[in-house]
C-alpha positions as a printed Julia matrix, in Angstrom:
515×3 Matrix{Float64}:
 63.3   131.98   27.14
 63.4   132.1    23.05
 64.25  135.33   21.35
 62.5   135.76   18.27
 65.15  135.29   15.68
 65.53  137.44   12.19
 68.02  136.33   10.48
 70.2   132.36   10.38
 73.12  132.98   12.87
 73.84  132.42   15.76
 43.33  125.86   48.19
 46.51  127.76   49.12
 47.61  124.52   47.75
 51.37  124.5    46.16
 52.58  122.42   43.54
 54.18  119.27   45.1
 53.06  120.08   48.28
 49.96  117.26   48.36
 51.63  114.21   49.68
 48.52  112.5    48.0
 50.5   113.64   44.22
 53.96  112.61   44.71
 56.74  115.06   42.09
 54.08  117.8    41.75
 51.43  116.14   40.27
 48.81  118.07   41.32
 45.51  117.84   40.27
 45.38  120.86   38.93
 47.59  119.18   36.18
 45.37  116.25   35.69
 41.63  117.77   35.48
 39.89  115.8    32.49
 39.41  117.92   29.67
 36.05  118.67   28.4
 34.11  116.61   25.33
 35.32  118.09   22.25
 32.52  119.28   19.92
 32.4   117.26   16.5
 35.06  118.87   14.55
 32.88  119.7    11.39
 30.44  121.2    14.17
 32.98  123.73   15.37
 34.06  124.12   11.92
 30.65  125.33   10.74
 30.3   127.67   13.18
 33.36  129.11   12.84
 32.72  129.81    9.66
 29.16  131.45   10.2
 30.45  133.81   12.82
 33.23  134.99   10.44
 31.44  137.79    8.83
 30.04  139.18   12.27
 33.56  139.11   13.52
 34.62  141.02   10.47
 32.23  143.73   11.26
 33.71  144.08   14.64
 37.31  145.33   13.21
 38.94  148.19   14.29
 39.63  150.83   12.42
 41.8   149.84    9.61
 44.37  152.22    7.61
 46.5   151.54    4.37
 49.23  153.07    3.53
 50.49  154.72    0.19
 50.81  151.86   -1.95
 47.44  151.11   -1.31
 44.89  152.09   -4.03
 42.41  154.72   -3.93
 38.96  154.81   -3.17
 37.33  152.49   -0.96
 37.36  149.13   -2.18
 33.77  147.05   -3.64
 32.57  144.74   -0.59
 32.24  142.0    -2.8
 34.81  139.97   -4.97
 34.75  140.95   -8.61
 33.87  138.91  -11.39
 37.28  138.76  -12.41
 38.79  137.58   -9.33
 35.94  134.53   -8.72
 37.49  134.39  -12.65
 41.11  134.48  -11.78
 40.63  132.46   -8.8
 40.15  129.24  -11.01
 42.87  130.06  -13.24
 45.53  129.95  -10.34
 45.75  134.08   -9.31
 43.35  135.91   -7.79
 42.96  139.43   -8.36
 42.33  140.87   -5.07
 40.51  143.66   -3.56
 43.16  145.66   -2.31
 46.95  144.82   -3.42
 50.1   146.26   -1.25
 50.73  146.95    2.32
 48.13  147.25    4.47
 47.7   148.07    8.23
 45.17  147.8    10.47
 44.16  148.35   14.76
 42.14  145.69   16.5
 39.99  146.63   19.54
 42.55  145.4    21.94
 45.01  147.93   20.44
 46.76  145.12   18.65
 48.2   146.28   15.12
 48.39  144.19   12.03
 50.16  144.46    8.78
 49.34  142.47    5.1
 51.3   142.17    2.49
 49.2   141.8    -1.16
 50.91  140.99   -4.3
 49.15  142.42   -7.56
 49.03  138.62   -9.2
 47.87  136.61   -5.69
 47.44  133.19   -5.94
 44.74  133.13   -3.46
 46.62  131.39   -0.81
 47.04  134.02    2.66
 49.86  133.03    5.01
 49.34  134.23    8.31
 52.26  134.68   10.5
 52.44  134.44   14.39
 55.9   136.28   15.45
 58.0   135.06   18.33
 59.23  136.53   22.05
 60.15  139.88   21.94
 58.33  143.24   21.18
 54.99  143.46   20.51
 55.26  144.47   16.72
 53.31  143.35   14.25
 55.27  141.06   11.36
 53.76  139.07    8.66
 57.12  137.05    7.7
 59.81  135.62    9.59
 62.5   136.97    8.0
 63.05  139.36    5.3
 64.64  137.09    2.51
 61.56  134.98    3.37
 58.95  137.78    2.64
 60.66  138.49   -0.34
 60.58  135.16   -1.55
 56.58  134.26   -0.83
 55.37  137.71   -2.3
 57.43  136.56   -5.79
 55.64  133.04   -5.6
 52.39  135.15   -4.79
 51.5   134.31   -1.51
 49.82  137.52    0.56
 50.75  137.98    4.15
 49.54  139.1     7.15
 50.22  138.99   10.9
 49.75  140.87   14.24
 51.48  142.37   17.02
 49.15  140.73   19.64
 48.35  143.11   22.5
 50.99  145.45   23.45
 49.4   146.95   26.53
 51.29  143.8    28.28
 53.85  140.97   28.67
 55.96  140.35   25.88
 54.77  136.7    26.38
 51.46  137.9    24.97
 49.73  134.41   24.98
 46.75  135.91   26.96
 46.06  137.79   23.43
 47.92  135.81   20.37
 45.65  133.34   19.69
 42.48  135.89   19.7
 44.27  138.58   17.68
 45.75  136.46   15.02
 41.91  135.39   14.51
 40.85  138.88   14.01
 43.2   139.7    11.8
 42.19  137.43    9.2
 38.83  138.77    9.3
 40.07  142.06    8.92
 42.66  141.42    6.03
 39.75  139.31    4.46
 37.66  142.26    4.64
 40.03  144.0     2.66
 40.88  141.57    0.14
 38.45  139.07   -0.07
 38.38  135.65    1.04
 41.43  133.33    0.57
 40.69  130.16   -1.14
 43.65  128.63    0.97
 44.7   130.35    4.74
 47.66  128.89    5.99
 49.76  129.66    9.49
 53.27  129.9     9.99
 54.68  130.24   13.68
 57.71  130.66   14.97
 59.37  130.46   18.46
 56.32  131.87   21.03
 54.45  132.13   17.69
 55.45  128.75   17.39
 53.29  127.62   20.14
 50.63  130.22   18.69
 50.47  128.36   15.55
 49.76  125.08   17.87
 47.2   126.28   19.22
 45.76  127.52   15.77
 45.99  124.44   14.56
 44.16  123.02   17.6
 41.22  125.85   17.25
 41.7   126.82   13.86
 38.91  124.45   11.66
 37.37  126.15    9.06
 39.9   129.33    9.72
 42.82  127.79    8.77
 43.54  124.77    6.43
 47.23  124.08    7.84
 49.67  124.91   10.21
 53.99  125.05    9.67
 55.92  125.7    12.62
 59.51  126.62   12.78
 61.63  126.17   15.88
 57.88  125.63   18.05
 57.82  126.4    21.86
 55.12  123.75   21.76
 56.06  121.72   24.73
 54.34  125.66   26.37
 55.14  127.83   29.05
 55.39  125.63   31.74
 57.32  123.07   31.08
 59.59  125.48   29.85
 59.45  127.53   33.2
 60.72  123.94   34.7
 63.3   122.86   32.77
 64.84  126.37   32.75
 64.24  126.54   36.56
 66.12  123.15   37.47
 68.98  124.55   35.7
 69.28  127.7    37.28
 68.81  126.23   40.9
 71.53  123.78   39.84
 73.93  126.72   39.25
 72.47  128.52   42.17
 72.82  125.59   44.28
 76.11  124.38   43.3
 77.9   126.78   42.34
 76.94  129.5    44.95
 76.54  127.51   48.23
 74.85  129.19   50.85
 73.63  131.79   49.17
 69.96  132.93   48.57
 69.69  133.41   44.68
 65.64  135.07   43.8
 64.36  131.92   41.08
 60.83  133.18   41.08
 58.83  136.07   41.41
 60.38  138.58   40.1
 59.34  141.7    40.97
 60.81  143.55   38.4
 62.59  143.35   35.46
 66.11  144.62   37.33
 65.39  141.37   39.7
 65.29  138.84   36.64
 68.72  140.71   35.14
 70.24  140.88   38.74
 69.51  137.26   39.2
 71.28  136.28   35.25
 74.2   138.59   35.72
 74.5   136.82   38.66
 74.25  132.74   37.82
 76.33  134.06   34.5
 79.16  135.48   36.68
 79.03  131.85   38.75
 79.07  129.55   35.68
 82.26  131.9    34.19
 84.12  131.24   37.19
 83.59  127.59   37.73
 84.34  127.08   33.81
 88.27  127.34   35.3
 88.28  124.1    37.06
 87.55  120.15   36.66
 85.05  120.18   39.49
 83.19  123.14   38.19
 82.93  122.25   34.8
 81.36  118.72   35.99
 78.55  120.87   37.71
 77.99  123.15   34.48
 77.13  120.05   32.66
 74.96  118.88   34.78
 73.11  122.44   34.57
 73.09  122.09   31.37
 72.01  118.67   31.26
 68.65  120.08   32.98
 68.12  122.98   30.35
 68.11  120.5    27.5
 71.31  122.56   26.16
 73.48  120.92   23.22
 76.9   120.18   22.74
 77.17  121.8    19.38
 77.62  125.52   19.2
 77.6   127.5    16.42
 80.8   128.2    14.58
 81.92  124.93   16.25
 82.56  121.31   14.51
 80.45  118.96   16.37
 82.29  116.8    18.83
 82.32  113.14   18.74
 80.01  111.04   20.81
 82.3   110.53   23.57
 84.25  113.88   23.55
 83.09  114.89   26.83
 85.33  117.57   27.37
 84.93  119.08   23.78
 80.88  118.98   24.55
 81.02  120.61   27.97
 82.75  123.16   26.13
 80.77  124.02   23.59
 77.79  123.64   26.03
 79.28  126.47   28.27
 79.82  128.65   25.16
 76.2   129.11   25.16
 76.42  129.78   28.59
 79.26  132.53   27.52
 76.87  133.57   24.67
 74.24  135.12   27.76
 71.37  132.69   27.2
 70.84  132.94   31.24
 69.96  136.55   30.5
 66.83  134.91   27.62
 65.77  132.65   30.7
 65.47  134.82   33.43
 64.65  137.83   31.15
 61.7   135.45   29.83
 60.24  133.7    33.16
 59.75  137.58   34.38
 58.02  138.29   31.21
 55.95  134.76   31.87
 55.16  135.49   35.66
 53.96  138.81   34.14
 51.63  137.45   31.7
 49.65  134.46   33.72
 49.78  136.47   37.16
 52.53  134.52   39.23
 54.96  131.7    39.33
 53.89  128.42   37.21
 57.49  126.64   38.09
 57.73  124.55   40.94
 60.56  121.79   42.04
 59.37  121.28   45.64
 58.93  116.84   44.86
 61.41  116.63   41.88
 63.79  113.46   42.55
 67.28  114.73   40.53
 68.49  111.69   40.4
 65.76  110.3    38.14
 65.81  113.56   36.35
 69.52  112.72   35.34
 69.23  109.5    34.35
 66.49  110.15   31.56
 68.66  112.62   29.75
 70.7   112.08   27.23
 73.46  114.12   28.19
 73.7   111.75   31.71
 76.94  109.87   30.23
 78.74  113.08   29.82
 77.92  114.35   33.3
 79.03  110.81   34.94
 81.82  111.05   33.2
 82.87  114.43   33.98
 82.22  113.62   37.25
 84.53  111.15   37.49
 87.35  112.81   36.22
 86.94  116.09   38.88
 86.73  113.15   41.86
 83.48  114.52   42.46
 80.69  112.7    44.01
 77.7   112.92   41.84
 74.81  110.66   43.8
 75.72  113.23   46.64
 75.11  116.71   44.55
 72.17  115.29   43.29
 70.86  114.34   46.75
 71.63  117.92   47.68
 69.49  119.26   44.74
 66.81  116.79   45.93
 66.62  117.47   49.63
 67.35  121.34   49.41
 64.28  121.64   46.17
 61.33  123.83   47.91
 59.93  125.77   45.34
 56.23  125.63   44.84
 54.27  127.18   42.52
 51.3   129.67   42.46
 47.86  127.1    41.54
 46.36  130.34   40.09
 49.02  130.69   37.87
 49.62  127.51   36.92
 45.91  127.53   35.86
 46.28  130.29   33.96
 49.75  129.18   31.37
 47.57  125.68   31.19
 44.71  127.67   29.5
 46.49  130.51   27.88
 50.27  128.85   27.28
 50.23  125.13   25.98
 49.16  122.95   22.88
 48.95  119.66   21.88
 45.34  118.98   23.3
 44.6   117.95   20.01
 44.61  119.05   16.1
 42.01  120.29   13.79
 44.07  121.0    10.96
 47.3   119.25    9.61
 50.78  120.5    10.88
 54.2   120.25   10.42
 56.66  121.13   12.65
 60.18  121.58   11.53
 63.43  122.4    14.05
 66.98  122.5    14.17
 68.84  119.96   15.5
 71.41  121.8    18.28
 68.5   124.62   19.53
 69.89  126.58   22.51
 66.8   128.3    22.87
 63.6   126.23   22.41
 65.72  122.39   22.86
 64.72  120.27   19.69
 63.36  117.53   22.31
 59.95  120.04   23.03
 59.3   118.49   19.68
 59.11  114.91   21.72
 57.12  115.87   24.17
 54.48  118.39   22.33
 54.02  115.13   19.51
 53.6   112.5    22.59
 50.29  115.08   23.97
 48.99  114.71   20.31
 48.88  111.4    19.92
 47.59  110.67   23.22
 44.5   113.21   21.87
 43.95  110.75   19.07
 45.53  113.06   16.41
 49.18  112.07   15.42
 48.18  111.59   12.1
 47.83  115.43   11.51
 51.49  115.96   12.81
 54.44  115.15   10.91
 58.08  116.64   12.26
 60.96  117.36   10.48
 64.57  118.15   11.58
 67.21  120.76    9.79
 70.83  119.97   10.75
 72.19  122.77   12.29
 73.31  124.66   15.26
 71.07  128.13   16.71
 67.47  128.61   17.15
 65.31  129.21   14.37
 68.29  129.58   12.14
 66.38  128.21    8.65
 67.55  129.22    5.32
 64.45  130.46    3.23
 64.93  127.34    0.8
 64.13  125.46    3.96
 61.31  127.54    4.86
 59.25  127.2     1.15
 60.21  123.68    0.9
 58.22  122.7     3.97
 55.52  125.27    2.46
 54.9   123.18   -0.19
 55.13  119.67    2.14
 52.16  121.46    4.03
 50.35  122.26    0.71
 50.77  119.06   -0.58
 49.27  117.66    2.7
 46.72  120.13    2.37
 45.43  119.87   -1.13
 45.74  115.95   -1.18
 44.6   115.16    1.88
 47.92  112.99    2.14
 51.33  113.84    3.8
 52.59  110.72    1.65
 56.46  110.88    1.89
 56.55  115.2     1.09
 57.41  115.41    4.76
 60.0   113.11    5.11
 63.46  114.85    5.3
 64.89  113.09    1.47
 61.76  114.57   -0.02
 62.34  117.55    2.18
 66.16  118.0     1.44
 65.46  117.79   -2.4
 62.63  120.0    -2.67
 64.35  122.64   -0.53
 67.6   122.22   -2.58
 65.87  122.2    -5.96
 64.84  125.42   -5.15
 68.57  126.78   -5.49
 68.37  129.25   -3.53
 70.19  129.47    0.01
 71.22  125.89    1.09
 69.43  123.25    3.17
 70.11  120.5     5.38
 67.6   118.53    6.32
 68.14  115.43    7.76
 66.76  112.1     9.52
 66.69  112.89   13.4
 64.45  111.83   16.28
 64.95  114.16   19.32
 65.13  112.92   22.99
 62.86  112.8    25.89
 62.41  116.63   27.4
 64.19  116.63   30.55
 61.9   118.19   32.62
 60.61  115.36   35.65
 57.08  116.81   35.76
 54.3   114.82   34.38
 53.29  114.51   30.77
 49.71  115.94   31.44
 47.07  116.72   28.68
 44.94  119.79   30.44
């Protein structure tokens, strides 16, 4: 399960059960979507029921370095003045704070000499506190180039993986910022991690809201492919690694159970790190979580340094990420009421053989005289986990993206993710396409080990790739990572490194469904 990153470092029916839906495709995975009102139809009325939703606003507070008085509820004449000169004077300049009526809290930040443009920021996994920027060196930066900027906690009365309320309260908080500042002429969302997926599905909803979407480090492939992945890894370990024993996956209880369960898959992979045979079966775990070779801190090993990539592989094992995934999936069964993870019909040895990492884990294999068609028919015969229909229901409505675009997006991601694997990027731009709307998307790929781990050069150069799109109606070649790499770099600020990359397939064996 991401982390939300700060800083570049480091029917009683059950899934799979139908024998009519061979490898869980159920059809509660395949029910055809509903006609799409005309975009420009939604997009109207969007924009009529703006200023109702406005009045609706919580309470909203400001503090000190807001000024006094109460604010005119119209734009002056010398902002509509400004505003065609390239600033905007706005309303109300400063931080600002506000409560929506689900006790979500926002926060806006308002330079005096605005240039009209409002960036609205959707935060990733972790606490439910609102943030308007996704790192500080980044907030700094945007408020000197005069962007305001706003975001929201999302509902803190529940799961951490607050998808049940992102979407809704991001929404509001426009309205409410608006109402204090006056309209934008340009809104514009930024997402990372979770709030990566969040800024999907703005971009999906978001017509006559938003104008365009950036997304660092997305979790757009959605909740439950990610509850997959992540759960054919861990009953790998489980499997493997501790024979015979009966290791909780799903359903956690508690929070205790989720951090029982890590400390104990962590303690398993540690221990089989010390031999040929054990390292063969970490790789394949880690084949199944999407996991790179490259670690941070680490030179990258060469394409057939098997050894030197199971290494670096388990170092992110060493690093606790078992502790993010079943910390997360508890956090997940929380929000959408029950287990959306299944393997009960999931063939392993297909699974292997579309990832990209399945030449390292034959290889391995070899050398520990291990037979791997027999550990994979093991995983095959012994997978029984089905999951909850509600449930899965529920992460299908409130957890994924890619049903389609309203608004242009660009996605950028590092190359060597641990957290959120670069190849969700593969699998989130396959569901747009197959809506009819690849040519909103463009994707772009930043060199480098860690999740989320972009250097604020990187950040305002795909900004501006996004504007261009935006105000030209063209991505042209402002997208592409040369144009990329030298906008970011002219910058001089903090480094970049973008860089030509396609990602792999997801390895995940479910279907590629479009709810």
């Amino acid at each position: 399960m991401p982390a939300d990153t700060h800083r570049p470092t480091p029917r009683t029916l059950s899934l799979g059960s139908d024998t009519r839906h061979p490898h869980g495709t159920s059809p509660l995975l395949r029910a055809p979507r509903a006609p799409r009102a005309p975009r420009a139809s939604r997009a109207r009325l969007r924009i009529a029921l703006t200023a109702l939703v406005a009045l609706a606003s919580a309470t909203l507070t400001a503090l000190p370095s807001e000024a006094a008085g109460t604010a005119s509820s119209a734009p002056s004449a010398s902002s509509a003045s400004s505003a065609l000169t390239g600033t905007v004077e706005p309303r109300v300049a400063g931080r600002l704070t506000g409560t929506l009526a689900d006790g979500a809290t926002w926060i806006a930040d308002v330079p005096e000499d605005w240039n009209g443009t409002l960036l609205l920021f959707s935060h990733g996994f972790g606490p439910t506190v609102a943030r308007n920027a996704p790192t500080d060196a980044v907030r700094t930066e945007l408020l000197a180039r005069g962007y305001a900027l706003a975001g929201s906690s999302y509902d803190p009365n529940g799961s951490m993986w607050a998808l049940e309320s992102a979407e809704r309260d991001q929404f509001a908080t426009l309205d409410a910022v608006a109402a204090r500042i006056g309209t934008p002429r340009r809104t514009l969302a930024l997402g990372q991690s979770m709030g990566g997926l969040v800024n999907a599905q703005l971009a999906r909803d978001g017509g006559g809201r938003i104008d365009g979407a950036l997304g660092q480090c997305g979790l757009v492939a959605g909740g439950t492919d990610l509850d997959n992945y992540q759960l054919d890894a861990e009953y790998t370990v489980a499997r493997l690694l501790l024979p015979g024993q009966d290791v909780p996956l799903v359903r956690f209880g508690t929070a205790a159970e989720a951090s029982a369960t890590a400390d104990l898959l962590t303690r398993a992979v540690t221990a089989a790190q010390g031999t040929p045979q054990g390292r063969a079966r970490i790789a394949l775990a880690a084949a199944f979580l999407n996991l790179p070779a490259w670690a941070p801190g680490q030179d990258r090993p060469a394409p057939a340094d098997w050894d030197g990539q199971q290494k670096q592989q388990y170092a992110w094992f060493a690093q606790g990420i078992l502790n993010f995934v079943e910390g997360g999936r508890y956090a997940v069964e929380q929000s959408v009421g029950g287990n959306n993870s299944w393997n009960k019909g999931v063939d392993y040895a297909d699974l292997l053989a579309a990832s990209p990492h399945a030449s390292q884990v034959r290889a391995l294999y070899r050398t520990a005289g291990l037979d791997l068609r027999d550990d994979l028919r093991t995983l095959t015969e012994g997978a029984t986990i089905t999951a909850d229909p509600a449930a899965v229901r529920t992460a299908l409505r409130t957890s994924s993206a890619g049903q389609g675009l309203e608004v242009p997006l660009l996605d950028i991601h590092t190359t060597a993710d641990n957290l959120v694997p670069v190849e969700q990027e593969n699998r989130f731009a396959a569901r747009v396409r197959a809506a009819g709307d690849g040519a909103l998307l463009r994707q772009a790929y930043v060199e480098r080990q860690g999740h989320c781990t972009f250097t604020t050069a990187e950040t305002v150069a795909a900004l501006h790739a996004l504007e261009h799109r935006v105000s030209t109606g063209r991505w042209d070649d402002a997208a592409t990572a040369g144009a990329l790499q030298r906008s970011a770099t002219a910058l001089g600020l903090d480094g970049a490194a973008y860089a030509p990359y396609t990602p792999a397939r997801l390895s995940v064996g479910r279907p590629l469904h479009t709810p």
